[in-house]
Amino acid sequence: MTAPTEQSDLAISVDAVLDALSRERYVIDRGLATAVYLAVRLEKPLLIEGEPGCGKTEIAKALAAASGAELIRLQCYEGLDASASLYEWDYPRQLLAIRLHERDRTTAELETEIYSERFLLRRPLLRALDGAGAARPVLLIDELDRADEEFEGLLLEVLSEFQVTVPELGTIRAKRVPLVILTSNRTRELGDAIKRRCLYAYIGYPTPEKEVEVLRQRLPELPPALAGEITRFVQRLRSEDGLAKRPGVAETLDWAAALLALGERSLRAPTVAETLGLLLKDARDLEGYRAGRVAELLALP
Amino acid sequence: MNGTPGGSVVGFRFFGRLQGFLDRLRAEGVAVGVAAGVDLGRALGTLPILDRASVLEGCRATLAKSPGDLERIDRVFDAYWTAHGPPPVPPPSEAGPRPPDRRRRRRIGGVPPGASPSESEGRTRVDGRFSPDAPGAGHALAPVPAPELRRARAGARRFRRSVATLPGRRWQTSPDGAIDLRRTARSAARTAGEWVRLGRRSRAPRRADLVVLWDVSGSMREHTGSLCALVHSLARSVLRTRVYSFGNEIAEVTSMFRGLSYERSIPGLADRLAAAGGGTRIARCLGEFRRHWGATVRATTTVLVLSDGWDLDASLDLARELERIRARARRVVWLSPYAADPGFRPETAALKAALPHVDLLVGPADFPRSHGPARVRVVPAAFS
């Protein structure tokens, strides 16, 4: 693996972003590369929306790897709050400290002591602002649409000012502005306030050429002919009307890896039917396609 | 085209035209704020400004906030940045709102006695449009009077309580619930261990997600104002509400309601609905919805279809699309403005096809008289 690119190098040009990410075997088009370049250059968060399994999370990993930066990931979920995302006081240690020093310290001294940074548990957002590594950390706020709308309010200060306010300590400002990537599967619309603070990019399903390139980069041992067949089949499947869940690139990669593991050199209807569960993740979809539609799709010119 | 990064070629005249471009985008419905404009200016300072593709990508990254915005930016960019300059803004339509045709009301939802549904449908098809008095006329949207808005809000609250709730994680005291052993034991401790009173509890309800699919075709024009009040009330009442308007095409209009008072939401929505009002292709629009926004429907989601059920598409397609949505959703509710009419029968081909896949068919009971969704009448699916 080549030496990581300095993050400042990513701010040189769009081509530098394309080069750095292609070294990490992440296939990226120029539009998305421009958005990444602007996010680095303008120090603004980048909101990436798109179909599930099409590389939204991977781009943050690739950027961190490309620039040798720490990847700090905050996986969003319903009920996520400040104590799990920002900071929390280490209550057991604070109680212990109070018991240990209650005789030799005054109340004021104890209070100052227990509300110091020593007792602060840093969660991902605070860690990203505190980043101590050589490069700007990459903060991935993944699947923001899963979090409650109140959590978006919490993010506003972090994403616009790159600072958080801890009442007992004051305002903590970022030593270096992290590169922030937010992802959303659009299961709900994000608030306007959060969108206003972000640059925007959308990752849809890839073109056949791009999908072949992804397979070539991620699974170099895959025979080119089989890669082409896999891509054609997946693209046809994706264009089928009525699928509850269309396969993303992640599913294509899993399927290709499975076919490799099974020693397949070309697509055969029985094998495709047996492994279709790697592409289709809905029982109705599977039922419909195992009944004979697979052979029809394979036979299409 | 080889460009150089930089502002050296960015002159005052260019910024004047850039401002025109942003205005044009706003007119097309892209919400470009001042901050986004500043971002674009900063971005153009770092991009090769003579490279058209780079500038377009810069515009997309800084100005768009949704996939729909991306399409609009591409379209306006191509149209605006040509050698001929920006295209003229089309003059406002001279076709004013048409007064509702009272004679048609019974035809729309409730089939008049003696007429077969197919005859009714056949009469209304003109030049591929479904509603003969609708073409291109659009919707004239005006705020409803305050009492009607209050009724809409009460109706939305009732709807939320009766339909769009889920059992939550928390427990609440409930006389009809399961036995609460902890509470009972604690109570028994006060009576020397005797179980004098049984404590009971049930899951506290929480609000479900709501997806509203709102028919804004010509046949629904006379209800647009009332339904807008209802949809706004629902968006206020149910925390996670997404709203899509459909006719021949479907588009998301959630942002028209989010965070805005009813009065402030009207102008933006009126702009969006100005071009609506043709025929209805429910099946096609539901298919588009499922493909583009299918992920918004989860096991906790209630899907509410606001439509009179007059459809140009094949009813089999509608049944198939609704079945697929039903398989993912918690509940599918169909609200027809005519469902509470005494003479209403769900006999249009679309409604007949839809009912097996609909959990509830509801209608604002006194809709025709008060033009306000005052109460929700629930008709079981077995009604079909």
mmCIF file of N, CA, C and O in Angstrom, chain B residues 70-101:
data_model
loop_
_atom_site.group_PDB
_atom_site.id
_atom_site.type_symbol
_atom_site.label_atom_id
_atom_site.label_comp_id
_atom_site.label_asym_id
_atom_site.label_seq_id
_atom_site.Cartn_x
_atom_site.Cartn_y
_atom_site.Cartn_z
ATOM 1 N N LEU B 70 -30.930 18.401 -7.472
ATOM 2 C CA LEU B 70 -29.865 18.107 -8.444
ATOM 3 C C LEU B 70 -30.412 18.147 -9.862
ATOM 4 O O LEU B 70 -29.802 18.721 -10.768
ATOM 5 N N GLU B 71 -31.588 17.540 -10.059
ATOM 6 C CA GLU B 71 -32.192 17.540 -11.406
ATOM 7 C C GLU B 71 -32.505 18.964 -11.851
ATOM 8 O O GLU B 71 -32.250 19.349 -12.999
ATOM 9 N N ARG B 72 -33.067 19.751 -10.935
ATOM 10 C CA ARG B 72 -33.448 21.115 -11.305
ATOM 11 C C ARG B 72 -32.210 21.961 -11.617
ATOM 12 O O ARG B 72 -32.210 22.766 -12.543
ATOM 13 N N ILE B 73 -31.144 21.760 -10.825
ATOM 14 C CA ILE B 73 -29.926 22.533 -11.077
ATOM 15 C C ILE B 73 -29.360 22.184 -12.451
ATOM 16 O O ILE B 73 -28.973 23.059 -13.219
ATOM 17 N N ASP B 74 -29.343 20.880 -12.787
ATOM 18 C CA ASP B 74 -28.837 20.481 -14.113
ATOM 19 C C ASP B 74 -29.632 21.169 -15.216
ATOM 20 O O ASP B 74 -29.076 21.686 -16.178
ATOM 21 N N ARG B 75 -30.946 21.161 -15.047
ATOM 22 C CA ARG B 75 -31.817 21.696 -16.093
ATOM 23 C C ARG B 75 -31.622 23.217 -16.239
ATOM 24 O O ARG B 75 -31.412 23.723 -17.340
ATOM 25 N N VAL B 76 -31.652 23.901 -15.097
ATOM 26 C CA VAL B 76 -31.535 25.362 -15.147
ATOM 27 C C VAL B 76 -30.141 25.775 -15.601
ATOM 28 O O VAL B 76 -29.987 26.728 -16.365
ATOM 29 N N PHE B 77 -29.139 25.028 -15.160
ATOM 30 C CA PHE B 77 -27.761 25.351 -15.553
ATOM 31 C C PHE B 77 -27.623 25.289 -17.068
ATOM 32 O O PHE B 77 -27.075 26.206 -17.698
ATOM 33 N N ASP B 78 -28.122 24.190 -17.643
ATOM 34 C CA ASP B 78 -28.041 24.046 -19.099
ATOM 35 C C ASP B 78 -28.786 25.167 -19.803
ATOM 36 O O ASP B 78 -28.323 25.703 -20.802
ATOM 37 N N ALA B 79 -29.951 25.504 -19.284
ATOM 38 C CA ALA B 79 -30.773 26.506 -19.959
ATOM 39 C C ALA B 79 -30.191 27.909 -19.785
ATOM 40 O O ALA B 79 -30.244 28.726 -20.694
ATOM 41 N N TYR B 80 -29.611 28.167 -18.627
ATOM 42 C CA TYR B 80 -29.195 29.532 -18.301
ATOM 43 C C TYR B 80 -27.835 29.895 -18.885
ATOM 44 O O TYR B 80 -27.663 30.953 -19.479
ATOM 45 N N TRP B 81 -26.871 28.982 -18.698
ATOM 46 C CA TRP B 81 -25.505 29.324 -19.105
ATOM 47 C C TRP B 81 -25.270 28.924 -20.554
ATOM 48 O O TRP B 81 -24.490 28.042 -20.860
ATOM 49 N N THR B 82 -25.984 29.535 -21.437
ATOM 50 C CA THR B 82 -25.771 29.289 -22.859
ATOM 51 C C THR B 82 -25.322 30.595 -23.493
ATOM 52 O O THR B 82 -25.398 31.662 -22.890
ATOM 53 N N ALA B 83 -24.914 30.501 -24.747
ATOM 54 C CA ALA B 83 -24.449 31.695 -25.447
ATOM 55 C C ALA B 83 -25.559 32.722 -25.589
ATOM 56 O O ALA B 83 -25.314 33.911 -25.750
ATOM 57 N N HIS B 84 -26.814 32.234 -25.498
ATOM 58 C CA HIS B 84 -27.927 33.154 -25.693
ATOM 59 C C HIS B 84 -28.393 33.789 -24.396
ATOM 60 O O HIS B 84 -29.346 34.555 -24.407
ATOM 61 N N GLY B 85 -27.725 33.447 -23.317
ATOM 62 C CA GLY B 85 -28.122 34.056 -22.053
ATOM 63 C C GLY B 85 -29.313 33.344 -21.450
ATOM 64 O O GLY B 85 -29.830 32.377 -22.009
ATOM 65 N N PRO B 86 -29.742 33.863 -20.348
ATOM 66 C CA PRO B 86 -30.818 33.182 -19.637
ATOM 67 C C PRO B 86 -32.123 33.235 -20.414
ATOM 68 O O PRO B 86 -32.411 34.238 -21.059
ATOM 69 N N PRO B 87 -32.870 32.161 -20.395
ATOM 70 C CA PRO B 87 -34.152 32.157 -21.079
ATOM 71 C C PRO B 87 -35.132 33.077 -20.374
ATOM 72 O O PRO B 87 -35.019 33.301 -19.170
ATOM 73 N N PRO B 88 -36.072 33.632 -21.124
ATOM 74 C CA PRO B 88 -37.031 34.520 -20.476
ATOM 75 C C PRO B 88 -37.914 33.753 -19.510
ATOM 76 O O PRO B 88 -38.205 32.574 -19.730
ATOM 77 N N VAL B 89 -38.294 34.434 -18.469
ATOM 78 C CA VAL B 89 -39.209 33.815 -17.505
ATOM 79 C C VAL B 89 -40.592 33.745 -18.144
ATOM 80 O O VAL B 89 -41.070 34.735 -18.695
ATOM 81 N N PRO B 90 -41.204 32.564 -18.152
ATOM 82 C CA PRO B 90 -42.509 32.458 -18.783
ATOM 83 C C PRO B 90 -43.531 33.344 -18.090
ATOM 84 O O PRO B 90 -43.488 33.503 -16.862
ATOM 85 N N PRO B 91 -44.450 33.961 -18.868
ATOM 86 C CA PRO B 91 -45.466 34.809 -18.234
ATOM 87 C C PRO B 91 -46.402 33.964 -17.401
ATOM 88 O O PRO B 91 -46.584 32.777 -17.680
ATOM 89 N N PRO B 92 -46.957 34.555 -16.367
ATOM 90 C CA PRO B 92 -47.882 33.788 -15.533
ATOM 91 C C PRO B 92 -49.087 33.326 -16.342
ATOM 92 O O PRO B 92 -49.517 34.017 -17.264
ATOM 93 N N SER B 93 -49.581 32.158 -15.984
ATOM 94 C CA SER B 93 -50.708 31.599 -16.719
ATOM 95 C C SER B 93 -51.933 32.495 -16.584
ATOM 96 O O SER B 93 -52.208 33.048 -15.530
ATOM 97 N N GLU B 94 -52.621 32.646 -17.689
ATOM 98 C CA GLU B 94 -53.817 33.478 -17.636
ATOM 99 C C GLU B 94 -55.036 32.678 -17.217
ATOM 100 O O GLU B 94 -56.096 33.226 -16.975
ATOM 101 N N ALA B 95 -54.852 31.376 -17.223
ATOM 102 C CA ALA B 95 -55.989 30.532 -16.848
ATOM 103 C C ALA B 95 -56.196 30.612 -15.347
ATOM 104 O O ALA B 95 -55.394 30.111 -14.583
ATOM 105 N N GLY B 96 -57.196 31.269 -14.946
ATOM 106 C CA GLY B 96 -57.464 31.433 -13.526
ATOM 107 C C GLY B 96 -58.129 30.197 -12.959
ATOM 108 O O GLY B 96 -58.473 29.277 -13.689
ATOM 109 N N PRO B 97 -58.266 30.181 -11.648
ATOM 110 C CA PRO B 97 -58.925 29.035 -11.041
ATOM 111 C C PRO B 97 -60.380 28.957 -11.460
ATOM 112 O O PRO B 97 -61.049 29.984 -11.578
ATOM 113 N N ARG B 98 -60.831 27.758 -11.712
ATOM 114 C CA ARG B 98 -62.218 27.604 -12.115
ATOM 115 C C ARG B 98 -63.070 27.278 -10.911
ATOM 116 O O ARG B 98 -62.628 26.569 -10.020
ATOM 117 N N PRO B 99 -64.257 27.843 -10.873
ATOM 118 C CA PRO B 99 -65.117 27.514 -9.735
ATOM 119 C C PRO B 99 -65.462 26.032 -9.774
ATOM 120 O O PRO B 99 -65.559 25.447 -10.858
ATOM 121 N N PRO B 100 -65.596 25.431 -8.611
ATOM 122 C CA PRO B 100 -65.895 24.007 -8.595
ATOM 123 C C PRO B 100 -67.231 23.707 -9.268
ATOM 124 O O PRO B 100 -68.190 24.462 -9.133
ATOM 125 N N ASP B 101 -67.233 22.637 -10.017
ATOM 126 C CA ASP B 101 -68.441 22.225 -10.707
ATOM 127 C C ASP B 101 -69.229 21.314 -9.777
ATOM 128 O O ASP B 101 -68.885 20.163 -9.568
#
